[in-house]
CSV table of C-alpha atoms in Angstrom, one decimal:
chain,number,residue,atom,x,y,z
A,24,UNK,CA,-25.6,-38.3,-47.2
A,25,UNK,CA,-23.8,-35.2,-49.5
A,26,UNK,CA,-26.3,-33.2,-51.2
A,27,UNK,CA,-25.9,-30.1,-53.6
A,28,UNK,CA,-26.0,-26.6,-51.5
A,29,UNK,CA,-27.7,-25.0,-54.3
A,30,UNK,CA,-30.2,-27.5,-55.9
A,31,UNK,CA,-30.7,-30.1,-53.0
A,32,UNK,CA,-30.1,-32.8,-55.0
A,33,UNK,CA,-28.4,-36.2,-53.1
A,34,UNK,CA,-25.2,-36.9,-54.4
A,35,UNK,CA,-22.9,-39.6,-53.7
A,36,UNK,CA,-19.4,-39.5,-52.1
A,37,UNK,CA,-17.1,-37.9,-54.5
A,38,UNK,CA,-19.9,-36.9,-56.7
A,39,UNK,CA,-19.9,-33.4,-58.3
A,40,UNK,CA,-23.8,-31.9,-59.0
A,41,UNK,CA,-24.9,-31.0,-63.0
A,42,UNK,CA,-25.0,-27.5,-61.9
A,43,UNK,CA,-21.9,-26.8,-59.9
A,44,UNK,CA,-20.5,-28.3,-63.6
A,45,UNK,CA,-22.3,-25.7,-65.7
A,46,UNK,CA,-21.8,-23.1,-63.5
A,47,UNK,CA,-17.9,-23.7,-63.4
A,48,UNK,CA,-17.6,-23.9,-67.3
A,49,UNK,CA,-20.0,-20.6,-67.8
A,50,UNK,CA,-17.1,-18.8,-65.2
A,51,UNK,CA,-19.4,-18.4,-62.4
A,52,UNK,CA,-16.9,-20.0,-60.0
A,53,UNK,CA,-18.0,-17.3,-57.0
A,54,UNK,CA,-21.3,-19.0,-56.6
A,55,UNK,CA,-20.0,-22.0,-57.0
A,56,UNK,CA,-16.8,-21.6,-54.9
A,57,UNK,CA,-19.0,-20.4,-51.9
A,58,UNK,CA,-20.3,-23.4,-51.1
A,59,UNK,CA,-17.8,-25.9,-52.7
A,60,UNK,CA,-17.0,-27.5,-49.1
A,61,UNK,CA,-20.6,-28.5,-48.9
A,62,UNK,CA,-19.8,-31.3,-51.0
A,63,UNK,CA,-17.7,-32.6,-48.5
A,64,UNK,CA,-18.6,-35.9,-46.7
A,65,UNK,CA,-17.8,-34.3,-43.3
A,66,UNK,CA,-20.8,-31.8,-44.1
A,67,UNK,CA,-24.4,-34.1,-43.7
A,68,UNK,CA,-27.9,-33.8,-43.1
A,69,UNK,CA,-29.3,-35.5,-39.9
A,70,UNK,CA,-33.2,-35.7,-40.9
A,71,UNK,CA,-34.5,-35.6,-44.1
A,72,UNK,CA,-33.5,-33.5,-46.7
A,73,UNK,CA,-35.1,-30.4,-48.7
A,74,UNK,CA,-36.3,-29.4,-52.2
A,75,UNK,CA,-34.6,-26.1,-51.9
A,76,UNK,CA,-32.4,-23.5,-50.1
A,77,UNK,CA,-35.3,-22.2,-48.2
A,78,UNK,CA,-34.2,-20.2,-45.3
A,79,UNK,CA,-34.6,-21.9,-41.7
A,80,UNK,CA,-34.4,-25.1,-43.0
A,81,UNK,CA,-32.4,-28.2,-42.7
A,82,UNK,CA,-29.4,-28.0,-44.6
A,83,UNK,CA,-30.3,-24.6,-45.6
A,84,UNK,CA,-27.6,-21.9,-45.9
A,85,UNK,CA,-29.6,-20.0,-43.5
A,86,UNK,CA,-31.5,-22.3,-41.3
A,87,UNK,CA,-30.7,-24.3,-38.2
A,88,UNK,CA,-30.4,-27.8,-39.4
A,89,UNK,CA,-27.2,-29.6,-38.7
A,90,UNK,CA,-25.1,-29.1,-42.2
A,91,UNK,CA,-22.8,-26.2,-43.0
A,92,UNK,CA,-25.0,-23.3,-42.3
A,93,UNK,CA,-24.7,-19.8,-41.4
A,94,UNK,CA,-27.6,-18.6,-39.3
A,95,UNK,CA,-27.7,-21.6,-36.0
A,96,UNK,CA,-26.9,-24.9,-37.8
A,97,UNK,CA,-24.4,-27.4,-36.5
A,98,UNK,CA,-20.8,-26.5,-38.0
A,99,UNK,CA,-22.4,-23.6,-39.0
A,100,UNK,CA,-19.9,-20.4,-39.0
A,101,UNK,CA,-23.2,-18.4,-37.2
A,102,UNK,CA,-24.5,-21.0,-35.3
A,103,UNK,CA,-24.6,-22.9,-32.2
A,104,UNK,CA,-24.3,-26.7,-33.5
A,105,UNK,CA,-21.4,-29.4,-32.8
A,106,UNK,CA,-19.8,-27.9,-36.3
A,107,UNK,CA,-16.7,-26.0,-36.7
A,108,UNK,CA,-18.0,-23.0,-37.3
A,109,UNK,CA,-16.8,-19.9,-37.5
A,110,UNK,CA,-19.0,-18.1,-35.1
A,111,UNK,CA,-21.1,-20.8,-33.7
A,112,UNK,CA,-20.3,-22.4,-30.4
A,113,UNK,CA,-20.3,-25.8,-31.4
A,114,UNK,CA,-17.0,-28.1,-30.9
A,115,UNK,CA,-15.6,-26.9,-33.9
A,116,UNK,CA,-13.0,-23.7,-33.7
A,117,UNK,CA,-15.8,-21.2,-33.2
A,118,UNK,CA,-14.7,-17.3,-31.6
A,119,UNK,CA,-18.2,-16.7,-29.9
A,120,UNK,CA,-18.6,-19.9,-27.1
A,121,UNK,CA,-18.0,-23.2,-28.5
A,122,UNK,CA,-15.3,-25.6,-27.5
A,123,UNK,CA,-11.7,-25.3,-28.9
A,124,UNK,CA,-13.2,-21.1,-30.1
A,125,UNK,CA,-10.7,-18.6,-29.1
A,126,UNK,CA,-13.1,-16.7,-28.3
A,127,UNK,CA,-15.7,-19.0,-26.4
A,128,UNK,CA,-16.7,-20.6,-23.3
A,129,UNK,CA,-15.8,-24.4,-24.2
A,130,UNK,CA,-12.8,-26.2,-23.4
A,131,UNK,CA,-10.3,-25.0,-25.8
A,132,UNK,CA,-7.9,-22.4,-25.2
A,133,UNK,CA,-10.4,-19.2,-24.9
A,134,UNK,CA,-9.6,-15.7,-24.2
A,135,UNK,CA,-13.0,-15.0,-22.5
A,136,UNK,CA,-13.7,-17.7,-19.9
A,137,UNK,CA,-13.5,-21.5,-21.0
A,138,UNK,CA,-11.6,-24.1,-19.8
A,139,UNK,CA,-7.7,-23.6,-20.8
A,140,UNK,CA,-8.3,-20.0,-21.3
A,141,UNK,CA,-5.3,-17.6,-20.9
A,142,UNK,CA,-8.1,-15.1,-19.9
A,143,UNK,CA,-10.5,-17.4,-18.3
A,144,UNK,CA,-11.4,-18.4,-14.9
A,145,UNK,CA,-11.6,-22.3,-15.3
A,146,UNK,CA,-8.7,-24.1,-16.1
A,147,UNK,CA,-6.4,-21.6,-17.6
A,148,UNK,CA,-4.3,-19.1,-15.1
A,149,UNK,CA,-5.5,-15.5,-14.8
A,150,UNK,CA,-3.3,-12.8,-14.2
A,151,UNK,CA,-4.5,-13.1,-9.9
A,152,UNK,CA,-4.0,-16.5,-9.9
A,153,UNK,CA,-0.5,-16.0,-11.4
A,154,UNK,CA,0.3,-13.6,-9.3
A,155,UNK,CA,-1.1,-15.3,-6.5
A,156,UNK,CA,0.3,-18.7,-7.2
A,157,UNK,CA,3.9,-16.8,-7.7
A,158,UNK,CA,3.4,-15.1,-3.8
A,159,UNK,CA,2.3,-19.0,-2.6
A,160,UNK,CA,5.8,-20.3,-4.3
A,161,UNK,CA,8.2,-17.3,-2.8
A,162,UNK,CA,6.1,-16.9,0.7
A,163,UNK,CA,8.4,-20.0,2.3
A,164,UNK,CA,11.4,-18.4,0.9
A,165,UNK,CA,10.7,-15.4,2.0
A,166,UNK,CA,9.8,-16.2,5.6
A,167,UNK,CA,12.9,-18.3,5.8
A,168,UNK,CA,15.1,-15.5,5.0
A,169,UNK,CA,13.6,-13.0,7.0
A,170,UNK,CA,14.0,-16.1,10.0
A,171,UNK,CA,17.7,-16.6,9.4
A,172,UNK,CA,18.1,-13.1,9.0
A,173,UNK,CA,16.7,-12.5,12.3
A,174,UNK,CA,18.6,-15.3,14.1
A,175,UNK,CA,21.7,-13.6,12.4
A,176,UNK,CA,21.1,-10.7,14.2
A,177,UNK,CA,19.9,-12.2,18.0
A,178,UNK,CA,23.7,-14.2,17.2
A,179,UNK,CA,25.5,-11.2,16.7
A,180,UNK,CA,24.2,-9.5,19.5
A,181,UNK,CA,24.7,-12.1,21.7
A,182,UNK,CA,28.8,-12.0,20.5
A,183,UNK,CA,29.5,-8.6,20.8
A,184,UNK,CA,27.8,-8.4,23.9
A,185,UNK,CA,24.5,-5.8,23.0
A,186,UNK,CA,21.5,-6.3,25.1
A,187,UNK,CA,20.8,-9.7,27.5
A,188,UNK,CA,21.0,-13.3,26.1
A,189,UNK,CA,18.1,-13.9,27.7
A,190,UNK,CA,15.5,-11.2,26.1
A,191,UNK,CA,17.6,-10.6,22.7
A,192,UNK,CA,15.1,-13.3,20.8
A,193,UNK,CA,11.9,-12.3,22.8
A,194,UNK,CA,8.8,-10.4,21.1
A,195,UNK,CA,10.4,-6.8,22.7
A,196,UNK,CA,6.7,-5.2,21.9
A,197,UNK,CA,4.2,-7.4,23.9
A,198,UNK,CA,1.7,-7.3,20.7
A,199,UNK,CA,-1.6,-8.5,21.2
A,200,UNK,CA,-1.1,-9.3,24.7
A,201,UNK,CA,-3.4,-8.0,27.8
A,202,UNK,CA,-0.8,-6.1,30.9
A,203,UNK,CA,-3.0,-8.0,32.9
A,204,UNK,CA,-2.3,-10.9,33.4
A,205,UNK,CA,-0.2,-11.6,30.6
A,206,UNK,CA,2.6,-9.3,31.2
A,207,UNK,CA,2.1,-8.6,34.8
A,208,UNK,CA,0.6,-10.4,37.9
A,209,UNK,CA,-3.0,-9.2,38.8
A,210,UNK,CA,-3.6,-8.3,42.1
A,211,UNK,CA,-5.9,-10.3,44.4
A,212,UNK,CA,-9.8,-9.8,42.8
A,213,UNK,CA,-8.2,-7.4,40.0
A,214,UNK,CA,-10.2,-7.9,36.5
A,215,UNK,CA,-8.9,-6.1,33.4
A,216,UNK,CA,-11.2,-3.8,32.0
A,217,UNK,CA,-10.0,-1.8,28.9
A,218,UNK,CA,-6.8,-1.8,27.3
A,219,UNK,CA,-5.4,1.5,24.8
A,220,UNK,CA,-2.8,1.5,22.6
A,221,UNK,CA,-1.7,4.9,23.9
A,222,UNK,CA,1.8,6.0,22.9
A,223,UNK,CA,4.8,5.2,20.4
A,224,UNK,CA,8.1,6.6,22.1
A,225,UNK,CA,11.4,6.9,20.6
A,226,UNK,CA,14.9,8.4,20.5
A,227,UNK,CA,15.5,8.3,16.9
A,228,UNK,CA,19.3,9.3,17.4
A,229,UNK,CA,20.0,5.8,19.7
A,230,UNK,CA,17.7,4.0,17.5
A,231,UNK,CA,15.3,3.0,20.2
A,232,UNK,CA,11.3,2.9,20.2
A,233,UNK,CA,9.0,1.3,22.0
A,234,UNK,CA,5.1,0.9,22.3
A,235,UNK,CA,3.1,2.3,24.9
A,236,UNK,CA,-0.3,0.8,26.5
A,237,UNK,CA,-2.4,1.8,29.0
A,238,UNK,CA,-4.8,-0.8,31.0
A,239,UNK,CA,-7.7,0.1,33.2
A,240,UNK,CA,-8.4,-2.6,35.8
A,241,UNK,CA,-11.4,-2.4,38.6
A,242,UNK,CA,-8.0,-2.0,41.1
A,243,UNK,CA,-5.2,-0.4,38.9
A,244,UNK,CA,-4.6,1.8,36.2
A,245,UNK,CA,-1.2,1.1,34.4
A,246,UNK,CA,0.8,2.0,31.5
A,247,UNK,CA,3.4,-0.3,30.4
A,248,UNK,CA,5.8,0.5,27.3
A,249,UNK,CA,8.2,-2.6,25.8
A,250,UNK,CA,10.8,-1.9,23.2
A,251,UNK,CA,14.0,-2.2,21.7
A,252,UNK,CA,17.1,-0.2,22.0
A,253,UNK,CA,20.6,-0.9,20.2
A,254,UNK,CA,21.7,-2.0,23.4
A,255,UNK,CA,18.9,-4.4,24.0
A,256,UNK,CA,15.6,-4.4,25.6
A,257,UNK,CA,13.5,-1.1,27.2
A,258,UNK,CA,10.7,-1.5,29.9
A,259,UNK,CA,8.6,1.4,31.0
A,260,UNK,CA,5.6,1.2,33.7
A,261,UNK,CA,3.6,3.6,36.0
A,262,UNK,CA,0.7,2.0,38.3
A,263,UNK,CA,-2.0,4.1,40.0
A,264,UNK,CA,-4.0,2.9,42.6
A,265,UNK,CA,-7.5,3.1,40.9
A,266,UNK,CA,-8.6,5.1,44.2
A,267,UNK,CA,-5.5,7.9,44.5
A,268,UNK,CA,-6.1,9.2,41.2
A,269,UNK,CA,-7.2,12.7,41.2
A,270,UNK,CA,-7.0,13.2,37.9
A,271,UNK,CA,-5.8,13.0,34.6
A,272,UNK,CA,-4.5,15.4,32.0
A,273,UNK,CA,-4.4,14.2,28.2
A,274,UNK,CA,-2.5,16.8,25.6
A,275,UNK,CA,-2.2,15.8,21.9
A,276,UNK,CA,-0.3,18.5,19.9
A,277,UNK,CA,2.3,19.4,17.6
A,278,UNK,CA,6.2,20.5,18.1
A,279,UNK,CA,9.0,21.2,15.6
A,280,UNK,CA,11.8,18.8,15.2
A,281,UNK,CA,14.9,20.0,14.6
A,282,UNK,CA,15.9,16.3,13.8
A,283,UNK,CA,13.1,16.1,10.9
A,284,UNK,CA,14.3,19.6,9.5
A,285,UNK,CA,17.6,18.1,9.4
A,286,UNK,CA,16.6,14.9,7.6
A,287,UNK,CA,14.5,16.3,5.1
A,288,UNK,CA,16.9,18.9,4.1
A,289,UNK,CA,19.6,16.6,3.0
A,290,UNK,CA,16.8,14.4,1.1
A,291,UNK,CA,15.7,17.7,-0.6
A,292,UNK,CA,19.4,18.9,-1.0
A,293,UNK,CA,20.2,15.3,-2.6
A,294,UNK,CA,17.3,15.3,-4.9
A,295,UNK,CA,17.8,18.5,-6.4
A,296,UNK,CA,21.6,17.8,-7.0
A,297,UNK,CA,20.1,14.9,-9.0
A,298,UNK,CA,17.9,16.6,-11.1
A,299,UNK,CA,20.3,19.5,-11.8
A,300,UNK,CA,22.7,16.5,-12.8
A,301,UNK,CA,20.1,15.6,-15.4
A,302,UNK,CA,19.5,18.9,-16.7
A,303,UNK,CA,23.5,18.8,-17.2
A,304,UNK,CA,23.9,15.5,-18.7
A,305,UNK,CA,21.6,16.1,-21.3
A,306,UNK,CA,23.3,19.5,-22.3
A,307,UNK,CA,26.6,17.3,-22.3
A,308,UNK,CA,25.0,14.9,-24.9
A,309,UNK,CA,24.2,19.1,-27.1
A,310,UNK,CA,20.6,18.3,-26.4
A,311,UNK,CA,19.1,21.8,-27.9
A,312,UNK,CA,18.0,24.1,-24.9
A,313,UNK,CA,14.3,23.8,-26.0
A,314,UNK,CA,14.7,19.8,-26.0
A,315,UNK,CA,15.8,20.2,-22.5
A,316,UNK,CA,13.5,22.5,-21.4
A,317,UNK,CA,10.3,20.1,-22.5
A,318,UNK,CA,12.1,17.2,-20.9
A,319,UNK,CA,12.6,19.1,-18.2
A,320,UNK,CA,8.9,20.0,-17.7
A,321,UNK,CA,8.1,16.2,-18.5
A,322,UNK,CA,9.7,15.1,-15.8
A,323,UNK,CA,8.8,17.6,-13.5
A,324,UNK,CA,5.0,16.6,-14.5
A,325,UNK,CA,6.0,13.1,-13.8
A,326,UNK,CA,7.5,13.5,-10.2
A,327,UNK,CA,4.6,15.0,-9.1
A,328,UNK,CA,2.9,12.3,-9.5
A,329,UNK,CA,3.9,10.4,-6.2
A,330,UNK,CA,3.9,13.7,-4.8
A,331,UNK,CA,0.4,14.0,-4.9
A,332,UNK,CA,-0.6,10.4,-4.7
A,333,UNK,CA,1.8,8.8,-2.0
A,334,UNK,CA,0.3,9.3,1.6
A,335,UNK,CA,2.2,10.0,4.1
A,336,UNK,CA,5.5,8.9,2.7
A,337,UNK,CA,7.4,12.4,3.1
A,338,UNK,CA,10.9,11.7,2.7
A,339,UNK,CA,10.2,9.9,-0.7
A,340,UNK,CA,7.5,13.1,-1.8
A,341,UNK,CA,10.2,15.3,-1.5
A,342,UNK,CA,12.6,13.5,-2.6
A,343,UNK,CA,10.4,13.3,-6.0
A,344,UNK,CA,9.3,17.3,-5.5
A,345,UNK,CA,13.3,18.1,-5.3
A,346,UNK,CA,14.5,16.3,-8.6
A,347,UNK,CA,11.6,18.2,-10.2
A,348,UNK,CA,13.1,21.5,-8.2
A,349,UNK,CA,16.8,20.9,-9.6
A,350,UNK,CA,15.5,20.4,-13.1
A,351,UNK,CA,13.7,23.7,-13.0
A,352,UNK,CA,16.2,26.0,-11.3
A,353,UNK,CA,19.1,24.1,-13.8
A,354,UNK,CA,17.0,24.9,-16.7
A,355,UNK,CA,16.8,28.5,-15.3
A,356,UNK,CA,20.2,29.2,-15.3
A,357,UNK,CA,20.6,27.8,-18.9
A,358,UNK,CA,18.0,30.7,-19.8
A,359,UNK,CA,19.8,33.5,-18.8
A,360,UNK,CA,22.6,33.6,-21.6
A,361,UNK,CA,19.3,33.2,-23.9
A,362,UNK,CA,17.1,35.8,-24.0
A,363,UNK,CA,15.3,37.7,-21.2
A,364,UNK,CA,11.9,36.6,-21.8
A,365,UNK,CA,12.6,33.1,-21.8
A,366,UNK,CA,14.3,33.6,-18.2
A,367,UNK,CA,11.3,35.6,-17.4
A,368,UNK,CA,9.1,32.9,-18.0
A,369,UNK,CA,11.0,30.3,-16.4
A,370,UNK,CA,10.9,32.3,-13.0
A,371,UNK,CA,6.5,31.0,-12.9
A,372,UNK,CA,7.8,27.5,-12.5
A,373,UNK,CA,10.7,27.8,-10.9
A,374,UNK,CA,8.6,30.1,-7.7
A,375,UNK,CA,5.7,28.0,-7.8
A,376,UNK,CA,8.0,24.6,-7.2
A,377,UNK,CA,10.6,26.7,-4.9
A,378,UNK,CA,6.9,27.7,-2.7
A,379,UNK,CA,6.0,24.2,-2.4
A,380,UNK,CA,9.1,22.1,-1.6
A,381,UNK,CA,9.5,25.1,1.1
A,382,UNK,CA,6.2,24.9,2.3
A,383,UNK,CA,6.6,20.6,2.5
A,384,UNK,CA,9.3,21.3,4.1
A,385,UNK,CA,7.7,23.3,6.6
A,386,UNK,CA,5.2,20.6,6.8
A,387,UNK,CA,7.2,17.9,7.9
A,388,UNK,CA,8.9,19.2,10.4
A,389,UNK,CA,6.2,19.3,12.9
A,390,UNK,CA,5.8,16.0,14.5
A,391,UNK,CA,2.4,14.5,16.8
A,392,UNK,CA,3.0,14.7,20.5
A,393,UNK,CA,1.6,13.8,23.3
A,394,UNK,CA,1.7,14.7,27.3
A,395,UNK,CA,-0.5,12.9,29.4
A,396,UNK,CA,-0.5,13.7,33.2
A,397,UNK,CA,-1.6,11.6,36.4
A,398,UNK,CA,-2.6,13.9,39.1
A,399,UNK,CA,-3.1,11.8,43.0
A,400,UNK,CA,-5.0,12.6,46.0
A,401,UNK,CA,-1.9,12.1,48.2
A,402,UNK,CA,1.4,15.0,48.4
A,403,UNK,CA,3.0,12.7,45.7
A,404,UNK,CA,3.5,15.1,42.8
A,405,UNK,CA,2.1,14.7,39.4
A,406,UNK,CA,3.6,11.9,37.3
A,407,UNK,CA,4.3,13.1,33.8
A,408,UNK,CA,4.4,10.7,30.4
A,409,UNK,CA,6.2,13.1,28.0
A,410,UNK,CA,9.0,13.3,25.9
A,411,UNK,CA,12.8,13.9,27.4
A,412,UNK,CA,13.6,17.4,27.4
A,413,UNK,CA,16.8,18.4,26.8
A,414,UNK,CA,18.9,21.6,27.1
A,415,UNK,CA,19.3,24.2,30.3
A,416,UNK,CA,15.9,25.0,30.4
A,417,UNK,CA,15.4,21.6,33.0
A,418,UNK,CA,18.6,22.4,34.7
A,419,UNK,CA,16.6,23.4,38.0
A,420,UNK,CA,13.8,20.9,38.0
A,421,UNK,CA,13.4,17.1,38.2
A,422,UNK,CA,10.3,16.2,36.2
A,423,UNK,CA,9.6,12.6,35.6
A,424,UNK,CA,10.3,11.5,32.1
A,425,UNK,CA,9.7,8.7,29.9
A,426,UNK,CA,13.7,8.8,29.3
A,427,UNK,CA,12.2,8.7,25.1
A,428,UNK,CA,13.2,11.7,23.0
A,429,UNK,CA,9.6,11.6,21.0
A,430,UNK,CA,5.8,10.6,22.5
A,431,UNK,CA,3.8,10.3,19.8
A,432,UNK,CA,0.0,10.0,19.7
A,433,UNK,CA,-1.1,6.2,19.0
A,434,UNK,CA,-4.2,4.7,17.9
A,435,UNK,CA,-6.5,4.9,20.8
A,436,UNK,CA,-5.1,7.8,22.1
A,437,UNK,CA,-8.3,9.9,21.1
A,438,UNK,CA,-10.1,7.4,21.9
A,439,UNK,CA,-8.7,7.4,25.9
A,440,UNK,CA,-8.8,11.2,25.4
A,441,UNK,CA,-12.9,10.7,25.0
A,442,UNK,CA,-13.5,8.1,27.9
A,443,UNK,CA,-10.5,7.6,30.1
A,444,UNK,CA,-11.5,9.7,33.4
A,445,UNK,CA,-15.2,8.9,32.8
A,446,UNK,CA,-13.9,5.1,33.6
A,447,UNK,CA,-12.3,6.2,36.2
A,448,UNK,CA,-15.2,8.3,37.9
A,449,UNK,CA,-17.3,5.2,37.6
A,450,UNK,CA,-14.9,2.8,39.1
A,451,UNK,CA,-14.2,5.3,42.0
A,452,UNK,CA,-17.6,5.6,42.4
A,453,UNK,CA,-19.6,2.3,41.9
A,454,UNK,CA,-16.9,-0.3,42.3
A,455,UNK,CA,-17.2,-3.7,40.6
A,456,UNK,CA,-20.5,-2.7,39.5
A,457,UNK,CA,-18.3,-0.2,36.6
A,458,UNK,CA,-16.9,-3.6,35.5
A,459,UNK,CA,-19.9,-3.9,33.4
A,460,UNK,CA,-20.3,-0.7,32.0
A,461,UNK,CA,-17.4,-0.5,30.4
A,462,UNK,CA,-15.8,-3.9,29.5
């Protein structure tokens, strides 16, 4: 039933109380305007009703009754009734949790949880589950492409004649898979006991590379490498009879390639033409030289930041490192028709960017390698699992190489550095009893 907000009288529907009338001839519309929607039908009293506007009551302004309140009523713009209030969470458009609030927890559209939330976790899409749902939808694609893409190439092959037919679609690396028994017969009582993932070896320059394991057994010890070449498929394997060995020799260090020198000076040679080209586009476009110079140092800020952050991504570090070197040195030569200080002062950058890219350079051109060396009890010499030497320096001696240009240290290659010839030892000395031990 309506009542008046002010005096609590009951009014009925359509009915207008004595003192909203007095009020709104004596021009006190502001008290009178601040409730004027409490007249409204919509806006009822579920109990009984009050004397008064005391605070806390039913249908009080400030209590928690169920008419138009502020402070917890229903459809109050504070509470948490069934209202449309403001602020309430309620069913009513509320911002702080009730159905429909934009702000809420209910089931309208919600930017903090609810149901149909475009920030929420229930029934609207989050930016994961956008993402995630757009990776679900392009994940067949994508595999399909990179299928017929590969099928392409086993075709092509198979036309102009590179590799074998019959091993041109194969898995070349032998992932995941044990030498014994799955790539090799075992011998008669042989049981696998450790596997290492011992060496990558390549020959950048014929685009082969293949991946190096070595297998203990309680019979064997064997390293097998599988790859791919651009003519086709590559096998390497050494067995050792578990009992010949003598011993082993494991060397992890560092060489120079000439190869990586060569690379990374055309990346840094390509990215400081670029960033000289940008100094000299914008002085085509009569940029003024102080203009340049901030942009200049903007973007040198800028590249530095994958240069820092980016691990182990070289070519693309100093590819970022030159653009910011050409853009210095560019900007250098544009000071020297100024005056001398300024080219004075551009020489701090323009040395401390020269020292790094030179010093990166440096850097990268030392590569991982590794020599590992099988020694036997018999006049056999030792076998050697190294890198292809090249030059006159072999011209007298027949060493046995991998045939790979590179032999670089793999994952458990420290870790076979650490136990490998202990194994062996307790084979050699306790027999099957070592199978235990170690597997």
């Amino acid at each position: 039933m309506p009542f008046c907000g002010k005096c609590g009288k009951v009014l009925n529907d359509g009915e207008i109380c004595d003192c909203d009338k007095k009020g709104s001839t004596t021009g006190a519309g502001e008290s009178g305007g601040k409730y004027a929607r409490m007249h409204e039908p919509e806006f009822t009293r579920a109990g009984g009703m009050m004397d008064g506007p005391a605070p806390g009551g039913a249908g009080s302004p400030y209590g928690d009754g169920t008419g138009r309140t502020p402070s917890g009523g229903a459809g109050s713009p504070y509470g948490d009734g069934t209202g449309g209030g403001a602020y309430g969470s309620g069913a009513g458009r509320t911002p702080s949790g009730g159905a429909g609030s934009p702000y809420g927890d209910g089931a309208g559209r919600t930017p903090s949880g609810g149901a149909g939330s475009p920030y929420g976790g229930t029934a609207g899409p989050s930016g994961a589950a956008a993402a995630a749902e757009v990776v679900e939808t392009l994940s067949p694609y994508l595999a399909d492409f990179l299928s017929a893409l590969s099928a392409f190439w086993v075709r092509f092959k198979n036309r102009v004649g590179l590799g074998e037919p019959e091993t041109n679609d194969v898995d070349y690396y032998e992932r995941d898979l044990l030498i014994v028994p799955q790539c090799i017969e075992p011998d008669s009582g042989e049981v696998p006991i450790k596997q290492y993932k011992m060496a990558v070896l390549r020959s950048r320059l014929i685009l082969s590379r293949a991946e190096g394991r070595l297998q203990v057994t309680n019979k064997r010890v064997i390293f097998r490498a599988t790859g791919r070449s651009l003519m086709g498929r590559t096998t390497l394997q050494h067995e050792f009879a578990i009992d010949e060995i003598a011993g082993i020799k494991l060397r992890k260090n560092y060489r120079f390639s000439f190869l990586n020198y060569l690379g990374i000076s055309i990346v840094v040679a390509l990215g400081s033409m670029f960033g000289g080209f940008l100094v000299h586009q914008l002085q085509a476009w009569h940029f003024p030289v102080f203009i340049i110079q901030l942009l200049s140092l903007l973007v040198t800020g800028i590249c530095a930041i994958p240069f820092f952050t980016m691990y182990k991504k070289f070519p693309l570090k100093m590819f970022f490192a030159a653009i910011g070197y050409g853009m210095i040195a560019s900007v250098f030569s544009i000071t020297r028709y100024n005056t001398g200080f300024g080219q004075r002062l551009w020489m701090i950058p323009l040395i401390l960017v020269s020292a790094l890219l030179l010093f990166m350079m440096w850097i990268v051109c030392w590569v991982p390698n590794l020599v590992a060396t099988v020694d036997t009890k018999g006049t056999q010499p030792a076998v050697e699992i190294r890198r292809k030497e090249a030059g006159l320096f072999n011209l007298f001696r027949k060493p046995e190489y991998t045939g790979f240009g590179e032999v670089l240290p793999w994952k458990d290659t420290e870790l076979a550095i650490i136990e490998l010839w202990a194994m062996i030892s307790d084979i050699q000395k306790y027999g099957d009893e070592a199978i235990k031990m170690w597997k």
